[in-house]
Short mmCIF file of C-alpha atoms in Angstrom, two decimals:
data_model
loop_
_atom_site.label_atom_id
_atom_site.label_comp_id
_atom_site.label_asym_id
_atom_site.label_seq_id
_atom_site.Cartn_x
_atom_site.Cartn_y
_atom_site.Cartn_z
CA MET A 124 -0.12 -2.90 -37.07
CA LYS A 125 -3.25 -4.72 -35.55
CA LYS A 126 -0.05 -7.18 -33.36
CA SER A 127 1.81 -4.29 -32.54
CA PHE A 128 -1.88 -2.14 -31.72
CA ARG A 129 -2.78 -6.32 -29.39
CA THR A 130 0.85 -6.17 -28.00
CA GLY A 131 0.40 -3.17 -26.12
CA LEU A 132 -2.91 -3.50 -24.41
CA ILE A 133 -1.42 -6.65 -22.98
CA LEU A 134 1.58 -4.64 -22.07
CA SER A 135 -0.88 -1.95 -20.30
CA ALA A 136 -3.00 -4.81 -18.78
CA MET A 137 -0.29 -6.26 -17.13
CA THR A 138 1.28 -2.79 -15.98
CA LEU A 139 -2.16 -1.78 -14.10
CA LEU A 140 -2.56 -5.02 -12.41
CA ALA A 141 1.03 -4.20 -11.32
CA SER A 142 0.38 -1.15 -10.37
CA CYS A 143 -2.91 -2.40 -7.96
CA GLY A 144 -0.27 -4.59 -6.23
CA VAL A 145 -1.88 -8.10 -7.95
CA SER A 146 1.38 -10.81 -6.67
CA ASN A 147 1.65 -14.66 -6.84
CA LYS A 148 4.35 -14.35 -4.17
CA THR A 149 3.24 -16.20 -0.91
CA ASP A 150 5.43 -15.94 2.78
CA THR A 151 7.20 -18.44 3.58
CA PHE A 152 8.81 -19.01 7.37
CA THR A 153 10.80 -21.51 8.11
CA VAL A 154 10.94 -23.48 11.64
CA GLY A 155 12.91 -25.92 13.27
CA ILE A 156 10.94 -27.95 15.94
CA CYS A 157 13.65 -29.92 18.25
CA ASN A 158 11.72 -32.59 20.08
CA TYR A 159 13.31 -33.79 23.65
CA VAL A 160 12.23 -37.78 23.59
CA ASP A 161 9.60 -40.27 21.47
CA ASP A 162 6.98 -40.16 24.35
CA ALA A 163 3.29 -40.40 24.22
CA SER A 164 3.45 -36.70 25.58
CA LEU A 165 5.09 -34.54 23.27
CA ASN A 166 4.95 -36.85 20.08
CA GLN A 167 1.49 -34.99 20.68
CA ILE A 168 2.54 -32.02 21.05
CA CYS A 169 5.18 -32.53 18.17
CA GLU A 170 1.80 -33.60 16.04
CA ASN A 171 0.27 -30.83 16.63
CA ILE A 172 2.31 -28.13 16.28
CA GLN A 173 3.24 -29.43 12.59
CA GLU A 174 -0.72 -30.14 11.57
CA VAL A 175 -1.43 -26.55 12.66
CA LEU A 176 1.64 -25.20 10.66
CA LYS A 177 0.31 -27.29 7.48
CA GLU A 178 -3.45 -25.99 7.81
CA GLU A 179 -2.57 -22.53 8.30
CA GLY A 180 0.01 -22.68 4.59
CA MET A 181 -3.39 -23.90 2.92
CA SER A 182 -4.47 -20.01 3.51
CA GLY A 183 -1.25 -18.86 1.55
CA VAL A 184 1.70 -19.00 4.45
CA LYS A 185 3.96 -21.52 4.16
CA PHE A 186 5.69 -23.15 6.84
CA ASP A 187 9.12 -24.98 5.89
CA VAL A 188 9.46 -26.91 9.14
CA LYS A 189 12.64 -28.87 9.77
CA TYR A 190 11.49 -31.80 12.39
CA GLN A 191 14.13 -33.17 14.14
CA ASN A 192 14.49 -35.70 17.49
CA CYS A 193 17.11 -35.10 19.79
CA ASN A 194 16.19 -39.02 22.24
CA ALA A 195 17.60 -37.04 25.15
CA ASP A 196 21.38 -36.65 23.92
CA THR A 197 22.65 -34.01 24.49
CA ALA A 198 24.92 -33.76 22.55
CA VAL A 199 22.51 -34.67 19.81
CA LEU A 200 20.25 -31.59 21.08
CA ASN A 201 23.07 -28.99 20.61
CA GLN A 202 24.12 -30.01 17.19
CA ILE A 203 20.56 -29.51 15.97
CA ILE A 204 20.61 -26.37 17.48
CA SER A 205 23.62 -25.46 15.24
CA ASP A 206 21.92 -26.93 12.44
CA PHE A 207 18.97 -25.02 12.51
CA VAL A 208 21.44 -20.86 13.94
CA SER A 209 23.24 -22.13 10.36
CA LYS A 210 20.33 -23.01 8.63
CA ASP A 211 19.02 -19.58 9.92
CA VAL A 212 15.62 -20.73 10.90
CA ASP A 213 12.58 -18.17 11.59
CA LEU A 214 11.99 -19.44 14.62
CA MET A 215 12.72 -22.42 16.56
CA VAL A 216 10.30 -24.69 18.71
CA GLY A 217 12.10 -26.62 21.71
CA VAL A 218 9.64 -29.33 23.19
CA ALA A 219 10.10 -30.12 26.44
CA THR A 220 12.59 -27.73 29.57
CA PRO A 221 16.13 -29.30 28.37
CA VAL A 222 15.53 -28.19 24.93
CA ALA A 223 13.72 -24.74 25.55
CA MET A 224 17.00 -24.16 27.75
CA ALA A 225 19.43 -25.35 25.32
CA MET A 226 17.61 -22.75 22.94
CA GLN A 227 17.22 -20.01 25.09
CA ALA A 228 21.87 -20.42 25.53
CA ALA A 229 22.31 -20.67 21.98
CA THR A 230 20.42 -17.82 21.09
CA GLU A 231 21.16 -14.85 23.34
CA ASP A 232 23.02 -13.55 19.79
CA ASN A 233 21.53 -13.60 17.78
CA LYS A 234 18.12 -13.40 18.92
CA ILE A 235 16.37 -16.01 16.62
CA PRO A 236 12.78 -16.26 18.60
CA VAL A 237 12.49 -20.06 20.23
CA VAL A 238 8.48 -21.29 21.14
CA PHE A 239 9.06 -23.18 23.62
CA ALA A 240 6.61 -26.45 24.41
CA ALA A 241 5.50 -28.11 27.92
CA VAL A 242 8.18 -26.22 29.75
CA SER A 243 6.18 -26.99 33.30
CA ASP A 244 8.02 -24.37 35.46
CA PRO A 245 8.99 -21.22 33.49
CA VAL A 246 9.94 -19.07 35.91
CA GLY A 247 12.31 -21.48 37.93
CA CYS A 248 14.55 -22.88 35.36
CA GLY A 249 15.46 -19.62 34.35
CA VAL A 250 13.64 -19.57 30.24
CA VAL A 251 11.54 -16.38 31.26
CA ASP A 252 11.46 -13.69 34.00
CA SER A 253 7.82 -13.88 34.03
CA LEU A 254 4.93 -14.92 32.91
CA ALA A 255 3.61 -12.13 31.69
CA LYS A 256 6.62 -10.58 29.98
CA PRO A 257 8.96 -13.66 29.05
CA GLY A 258 11.66 -10.52 28.96
CA ALA A 259 14.17 -11.92 26.16
CA ASN A 260 13.34 -14.24 22.78
CA ILE A 261 11.80 -16.97 24.08
CA THR A 262 7.65 -17.48 25.02
CA GLY A 263 6.03 -20.64 24.96
CA THR A 264 3.85 -23.10 26.91
CA SER A 265 3.31 -24.49 30.01
CA ASP A 266 2.16 -27.63 31.22
CA TYR A 267 2.52 -25.72 35.07
CA LEU A 268 1.19 -29.62 37.24
CA ASP A 269 -0.93 -28.63 39.88
CA THR A 270 0.89 -31.80 42.28
CA ASN A 271 -1.95 -30.44 44.95
CA ALA A 272 -4.33 -31.40 43.19
CA VAL A 273 -3.13 -34.32 42.31
CA PHE A 274 -2.71 -35.62 45.74
CA ASN A 275 -6.48 -34.53 47.10
CA LEU A 276 -7.32 -37.26 44.06
CA MET A 277 -5.38 -39.60 46.17
CA PHE A 278 -6.31 -39.19 48.85
CA ALA A 279 -9.87 -39.35 48.43
CA LEU A 280 -8.88 -42.84 46.98
CA ASN A 281 -7.12 -44.31 49.73
CA GLU A 282 -7.82 -41.52 53.06
CA ASN A 283 -4.78 -42.58 55.39
CA PRO A 284 -2.11 -44.18 53.09
CA THR A 285 0.55 -44.94 55.24
CA LYS A 286 3.67 -45.02 52.45
CA VAL A 287 3.69 -43.41 48.93
CA GLY A 288 6.42 -44.10 46.31
CA LEU A 289 7.50 -41.05 44.34
CA LEU A 290 8.96 -42.32 41.17
CA TYR A 291 10.94 -39.67 38.73
CA ASP A 292 14.32 -39.00 36.86
CA LEU A 293 16.53 -36.20 39.12
CA GLY A 294 17.81 -34.87 36.10
CA GLN A 295 14.57 -33.51 35.06
CA ASP A 296 13.77 -30.02 35.88
CA SER A 297 10.18 -30.69 35.01
CA SER A 298 9.85 -32.68 38.64
CA LYS A 299 11.84 -31.03 40.22
CA THR A 300 9.22 -28.42 42.16
CA PRO A 301 6.28 -30.78 42.34
CA ILE A 302 8.32 -33.80 43.51
CA ALA A 303 9.51 -30.99 46.00
CA ASP A 304 6.01 -30.23 47.16
CA ALA A 305 5.26 -34.03 46.88
CA LYS A 306 7.23 -34.69 49.29
CA ALA A 307 5.86 -31.52 51.52
CA ILE A 308 2.37 -32.36 51.39
CA LEU A 309 3.09 -36.07 52.55
CA GLN A 310 5.07 -35.20 55.04
CA LYS A 311 2.82 -32.88 56.44
CA LYS A 312 -0.21 -35.93 56.27
CA GLY A 313 2.51 -37.88 58.15
CA VAL A 314 3.20 -40.64 55.69
CA GLU A 315 6.16 -42.33 54.75
CA VAL A 316 7.96 -41.04 51.77
CA VAL A 317 9.62 -43.38 49.06
CA GLU A 318 12.05 -41.92 46.16
CA SER A 319 12.93 -44.92 43.64
CA THR A 320 14.69 -42.82 40.64
CA GLY A 321 16.54 -43.56 37.34
CA THR A 322 17.79 -41.66 34.39
CA ASN A 323 16.53 -44.51 32.22
CA THR A 324 13.75 -47.18 30.79
CA THR A 325 15.99 -50.21 32.88
CA GLU A 326 16.34 -48.11 35.26
CA ILE A 327 13.29 -46.70 35.52
CA ILE A 328 12.11 -50.20 35.68
CA GLN A 329 14.26 -51.18 38.26
CA ALA A 330 13.67 -48.43 40.17
CA ALA A 331 9.50 -48.99 40.34
CA GLN A 332 10.37 -53.12 40.87
CA ASN A 333 12.01 -51.02 44.12
CA LEU A 334 8.33 -48.94 45.31
CA ILE A 335 7.01 -52.08 44.74
CA SER A 336 8.99 -54.39 47.33
CA LYS A 337 9.24 -52.00 49.68
CA GLY A 338 5.26 -52.27 49.26
CA VAL A 339 4.01 -47.69 48.51
CA ASP A 340 0.57 -47.89 48.62
CA ALA A 341 0.01 -45.34 45.94
CA ILE A 342 3.24 -44.41 43.65
CA PHE A 343 3.20 -40.29 42.18
CA THR A 344 4.98 -39.48 38.93
CA PRO A 345 4.89 -35.81 38.06
CA SER A 346 5.11 -34.58 34.42
CA ASP A 347 8.46 -36.42 33.45
CA ASN A 348 9.98 -37.42 30.13
CA THR A 349 11.97 -40.00 31.56
CA VAL A 350 9.14 -41.73 33.25
CA MET A 351 7.04 -41.40 30.69
CA ALA A 352 8.93 -43.24 28.55
CA ALA A 353 9.12 -46.00 30.05
CA GLU A 354 5.38 -46.54 31.08
CA LEU A 355 4.40 -49.01 29.26
CA SER A 356 7.05 -51.22 30.70
CA ILE A 357 6.38 -50.46 33.82
CA TYR A 358 2.65 -49.94 34.15
CA GLU A 359 1.11 -53.70 34.40
CA MET A 360 3.87 -54.77 37.18
CA ILE A 361 2.45 -51.67 39.09
CA ALA A 362 -1.29 -52.62 38.58
CA ASP A 363 -0.41 -56.57 38.85
CA ALA A 364 0.90 -55.17 42.46
CA LYS A 365 -2.51 -53.92 42.40
CA ILE A 366 -0.52 -50.26 43.26
CA PRO A 367 -2.33 -47.00 41.84
CA HIS A 368 0.54 -45.24 39.96
CA TYR A 369 -1.08 -41.08 39.82
CA THR A 370 0.82 -39.20 36.80
CA GLY A 371 1.34 -35.55 36.09
CA ALA A 372 0.22 -35.80 32.38
CA ASP A 373 -2.89 -37.75 30.15
CA SER A 374 -0.59 -39.32 28.49
CA PHE A 375 0.79 -41.35 31.15
CA ALA A 376 -2.41 -43.24 31.62
CA LEU A 377 -3.10 -44.08 27.69
CA ASN A 378 0.13 -46.20 28.54
CA GLY A 379 -1.73 -47.89 31.61
CA ALA A 380 -1.29 -45.97 34.20
CA PHE A 381 -4.05 -45.98 36.69
CA LEU A 382 -4.56 -42.24 36.41
CA GLY A 383 -3.37 -38.99 34.85
CA TYR A 384 -4.04 -35.83 35.46
CA GLY A 385 -3.23 -31.94 34.02
CA VAL A 386 -3.24 -30.39 30.90
CA ASP A 387 -4.38 -31.65 27.20
CA TYR A 388 -1.11 -32.03 25.71
CA ALA A 389 -2.63 -32.50 21.80
CA ASN A 390 -4.41 -29.30 22.20
CA LEU A 391 -1.13 -27.55 24.16
CA GLY A 392 0.66 -28.73 20.65
CA LYS A 393 -2.14 -26.52 19.23
CA GLU A 394 -1.89 -23.54 21.42
CA THR A 395 1.77 -23.87 20.40
CA GLY A 396 1.18 -23.57 16.89
CA ALA A 397 -0.88 -20.87 16.91
CA MET A 398 1.70 -18.65 18.66
CA VAL A 399 4.30 -19.20 16.38
CA VAL A 400 1.48 -18.98 13.18
CA ASP A 401 1.02 -15.15 15.77
CA ILE A 402 4.65 -14.80 16.00
CA LEU A 403 6.62 -14.97 12.30
CA LYS A 404 2.81 -13.67 10.31
CA ASN A 405 2.21 -10.30 12.82
CA LYS A 406 5.63 -9.77 13.42
CA LYS A 407 4.88 -10.18 17.74
CA ASP A 408 6.85 -9.09 19.94
CA VAL A 409 8.17 -12.36 21.49
CA SER A 410 9.17 -10.65 24.78
CA ASN A 411 5.88 -9.14 25.54
CA TYR A 412 4.05 -12.39 24.71
CA PRO A 413 3.09 -14.05 27.54
CA VAL A 414 3.59 -17.41 28.66
CA LYS A 415 0.09 -19.43 27.55
CA THR A 416 -1.46 -21.57 30.88
CA PHE A 417 -3.37 -24.28 30.89
CA ASP A 418 -6.61 -25.66 33.40
CA ASN A 419 -5.48 -28.56 35.15
CA GLY A 420 -8.57 -29.61 35.44
CA THR A 421 -9.25 -32.81 33.93
CA ALA A 422 -8.29 -36.69 35.50
CA ALA A 423 -7.50 -39.18 33.20
CA ILE A 424 -8.53 -42.64 34.04
CA ASN A 425 -7.19 -46.08 33.00
CA THR A 426 -10.36 -47.66 33.00
CA ASP A 427 -8.28 -51.25 31.54
CA THR A 428 -6.42 -50.58 34.65
CA CYS A 429 -8.65 -50.12 37.38
CA ALA A 430 -10.74 -53.38 37.18
CA LYS A 431 -7.41 -54.61 37.16
CA LEU A 432 -6.87 -52.75 40.16
CA GLY A 433 -9.97 -53.87 42.17
CA TYR A 434 -11.63 -50.49 41.61
CA ASN A 435 -15.57 -49.83 40.65
CA LEU A 436 -15.31 -47.08 37.65
CA ASP A 437 -18.47 -45.54 39.10
CA GLU A 438 -17.13 -45.38 42.97
CA VAL A 439 -14.10 -43.44 42.03
CA LYS A 440 -15.11 -40.37 39.99
CA THR A 441 -18.13 -40.14 42.69
CA LYS A 442 -14.89 -39.69 45.11
CA PHE A 443 -13.32 -37.74 41.87
CA THR A 444 -15.73 -35.72 40.90
CA PRO A 445 -15.07 -32.49 43.87
CA TYR A 446 -11.40 -32.53 43.19
CA CYS A 447 -11.64 -31.76 39.55
CA THR A 448 -13.24 -29.92 36.73
CA SER A 449 -13.65 -33.22 34.71
CA ILE A 450 -13.16 -36.23 34.00
CA LYS A 451 -12.51 -39.09 31.06
CA THR A 452 -11.84 -42.70 31.26
CA LEU A 453 -9.33 -44.31 28.50
CA THR A 454 -8.18 -47.29 28.04
CA THR A 455 -4.45 -48.26 27.35
CA SER A 456 -2.58 -47.29 23.74
CA GLU A 457 0.67 -48.05 23.02
CA SER A 458 0.65 -45.28 20.15
CA PHE A 459 -2.01 -42.79 19.92
#
């Protein structure tokens, strides 16, 4: 009788706990992340997205992350996305414009939400209707580049360049608008424009050598992933030729370029991760979730390259200060 009484009490307590809503269940979301190519900027983004999801997982909501890198191969990219769809992921993250565009096209019917990262011109490339209201199952973060601001820095250091090189990949959607803007800015000032392009590291090395041989006074590259992947292979030859390389991301400067101007990609990754968490945890409507943009006012100067070019760092800072909200210095690093 005593044993039966104790058993009854235990069962009653368990029933009471269940009725009070006590549960050990943890929500788990599957997130498929695809990186476009192995380069400093995009790797920073991916690492920080995953770090945010890992930290969030410690507070009750778990994220099962499926990470892939298509290495700029369209066939591989499409296969990765198909695999994400077949695994019925709860959300996809597309890092860089080509990945975002492919994910948007692949999810029009199944409506899997997509969050992109580092899409420079999301309206122009057609992935969203507007920054305020994307209008479909996709939103994300933009690393829009204020091209005019970069050239303000160039002209502050050299008021009268006669010839400026544009180094980029014709196939990069993220480069189209800033390159068009750069041409307009230079032509308006009467500066000769020399374009040199490539689609892989070998071709970018040859393109850089071409600009050096043409005797350009400076080189401009927007947030172009192909050039970013090649920066460690070209920065020394450009600096040895006494040509400053102005670029659209601080990660270029970390890989040797004289100047990187634009967004903090580590922070962009964190903000992208926060969007993923918010959308999944709080069941947000992606079509009305505004695209996040950032202040492009940070100039990153590579002090090693600055010295090799023969510039005085303090003088460079003084000339740059009126044209950017902040200046940071760094040295060349092959990985970070």
